[in-house]
Coordinates of C-alpha atoms in Angstrom, one line a residue:
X1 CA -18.6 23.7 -20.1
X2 CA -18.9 23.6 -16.5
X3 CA -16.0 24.3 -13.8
X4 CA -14.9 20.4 -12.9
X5 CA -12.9 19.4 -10.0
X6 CA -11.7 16.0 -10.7
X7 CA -9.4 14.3 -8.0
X8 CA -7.1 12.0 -9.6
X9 CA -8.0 7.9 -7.6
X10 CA -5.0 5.2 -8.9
X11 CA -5.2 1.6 -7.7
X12 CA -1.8 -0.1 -8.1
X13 CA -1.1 -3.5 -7.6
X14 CA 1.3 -5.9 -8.4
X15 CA 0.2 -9.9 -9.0
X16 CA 1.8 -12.9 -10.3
X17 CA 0.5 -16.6 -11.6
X18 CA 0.7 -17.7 -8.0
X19 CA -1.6 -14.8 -7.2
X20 CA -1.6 -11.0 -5.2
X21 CA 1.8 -9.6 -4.6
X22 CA 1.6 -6.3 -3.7
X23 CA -0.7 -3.3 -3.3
X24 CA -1.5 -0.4 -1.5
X25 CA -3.6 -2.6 1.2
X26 CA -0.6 -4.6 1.6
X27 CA 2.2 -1.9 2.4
X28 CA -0.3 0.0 4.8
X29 CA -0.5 -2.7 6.5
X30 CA 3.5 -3.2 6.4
X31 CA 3.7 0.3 7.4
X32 CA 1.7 0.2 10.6
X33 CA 2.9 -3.2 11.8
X34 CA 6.3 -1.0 11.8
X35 CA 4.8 1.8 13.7
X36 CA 2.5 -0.3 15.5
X37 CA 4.5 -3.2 16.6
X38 CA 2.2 -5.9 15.9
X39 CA 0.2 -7.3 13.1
X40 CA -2.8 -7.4 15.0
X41 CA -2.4 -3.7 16.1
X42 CA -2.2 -2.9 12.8
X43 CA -4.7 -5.5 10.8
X44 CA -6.6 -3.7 13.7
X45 CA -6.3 -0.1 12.7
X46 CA -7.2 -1.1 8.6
X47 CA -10.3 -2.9 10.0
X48 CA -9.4 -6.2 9.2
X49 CA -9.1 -10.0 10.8
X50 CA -5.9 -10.7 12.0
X51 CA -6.2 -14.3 10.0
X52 CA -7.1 -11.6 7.0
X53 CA -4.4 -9.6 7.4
X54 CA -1.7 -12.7 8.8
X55 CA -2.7 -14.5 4.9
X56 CA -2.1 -12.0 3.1
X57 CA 1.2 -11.3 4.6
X58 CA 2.1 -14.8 4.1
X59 CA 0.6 -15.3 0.7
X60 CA 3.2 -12.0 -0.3
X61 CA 5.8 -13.7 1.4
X62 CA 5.5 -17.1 -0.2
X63 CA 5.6 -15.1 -3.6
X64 CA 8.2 -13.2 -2.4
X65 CA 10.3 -16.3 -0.9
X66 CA 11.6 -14.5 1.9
X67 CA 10.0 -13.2 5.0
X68 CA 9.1 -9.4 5.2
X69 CA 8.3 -9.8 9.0
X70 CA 9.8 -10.6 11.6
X71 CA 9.0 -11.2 15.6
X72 CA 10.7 -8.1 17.7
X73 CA 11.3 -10.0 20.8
X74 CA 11.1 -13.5 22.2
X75 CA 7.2 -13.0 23.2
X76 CA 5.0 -11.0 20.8
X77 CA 5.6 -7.9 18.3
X78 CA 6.7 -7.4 14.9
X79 CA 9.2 -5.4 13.2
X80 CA 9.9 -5.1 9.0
X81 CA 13.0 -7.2 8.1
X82 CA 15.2 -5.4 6.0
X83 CA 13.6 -6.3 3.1
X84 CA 10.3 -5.4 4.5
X85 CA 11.8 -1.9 4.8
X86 CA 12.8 -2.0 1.1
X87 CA 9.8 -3.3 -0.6
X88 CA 7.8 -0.5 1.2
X89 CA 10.7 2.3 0.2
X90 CA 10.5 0.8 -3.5
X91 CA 6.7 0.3 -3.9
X92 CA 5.7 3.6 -2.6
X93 CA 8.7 5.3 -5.4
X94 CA 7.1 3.2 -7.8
X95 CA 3.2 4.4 -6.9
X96 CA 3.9 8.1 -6.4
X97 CA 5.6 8.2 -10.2
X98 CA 2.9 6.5 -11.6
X99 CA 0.5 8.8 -9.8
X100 CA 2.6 11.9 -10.8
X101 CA 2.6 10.7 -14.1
X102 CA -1.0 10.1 -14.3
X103 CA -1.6 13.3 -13.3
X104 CA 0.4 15.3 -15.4
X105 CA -1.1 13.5 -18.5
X106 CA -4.6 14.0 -17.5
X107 CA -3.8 17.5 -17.3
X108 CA -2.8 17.4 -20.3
X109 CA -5.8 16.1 -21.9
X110 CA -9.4 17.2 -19.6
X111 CA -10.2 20.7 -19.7
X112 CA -11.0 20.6 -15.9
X113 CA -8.9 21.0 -12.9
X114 CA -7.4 17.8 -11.6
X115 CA -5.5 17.7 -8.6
X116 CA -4.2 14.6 -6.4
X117 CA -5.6 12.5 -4.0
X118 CA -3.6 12.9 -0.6
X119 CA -3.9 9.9 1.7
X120 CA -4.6 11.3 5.0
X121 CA -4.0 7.8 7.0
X122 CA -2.9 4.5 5.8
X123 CA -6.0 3.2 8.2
X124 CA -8.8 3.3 5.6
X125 CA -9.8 -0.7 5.6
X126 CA -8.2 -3.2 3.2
X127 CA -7.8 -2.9 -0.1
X128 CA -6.1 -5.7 -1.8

């Protein structure tokens, strides 16, 4: 058999009846409005609308119940709220030990090498 070098791909997502809650696309996008400021900075960076990226924030926050933005001053800007921070902490624990996971089982079972994918930037487009 051949040398293989697989690289190990996961997409995670959460939904519910009322429809997407969270996914990787989402929490970037949480993650640079933090580092960003501002959700059109950051649906900016992921190559999205901000009307693309503003309804999917609210359609997570109307699952949710409870806003995971907030404005950062009385004109423009946005920060996480605390629960914005927690979702993001919680979501990216639960992805990495499903991906470690993953990867230690299809070790386990290919013959080839597989080794993990390393997101170099949280700016590759949208994904959920």
């Amino acid at each position: 058999m051949q040398q293989i070098e697989a690289v190990q791909r996961l997409h995670l997502w959460l939904e519910t009846g009322e429809g997407m809650l969270l996914g990787l696309g989402r929490i970037q996008l949480l993650e640079l409005v933090e580092e960003l400021g501002s959700l059109n900075k950051a649906a900016s960076a992921m190559g999205m609308s901000y009307r693309a990226a503003w309804g999917r924030m609210k359609q997570t926050e109307t699952v949710i119940g409870a806003p995971l933005v907030e404005r950062s001053g009385p004109k423009k800007g946005f920060r996480l709220t605390p629960l914005g921070h927690d979702i993001v902490r919680q979501f990216r624990t639960w992805h990495k030990d499903v991906e470690d996971f993953a990867l230690a089982r299809a070790r386990e079972l290919f013959s080839w090498n597989t080794s993990p994918f390393f997101e170099s930037s949280p700016r590759h487009g949208p994904l959920d």
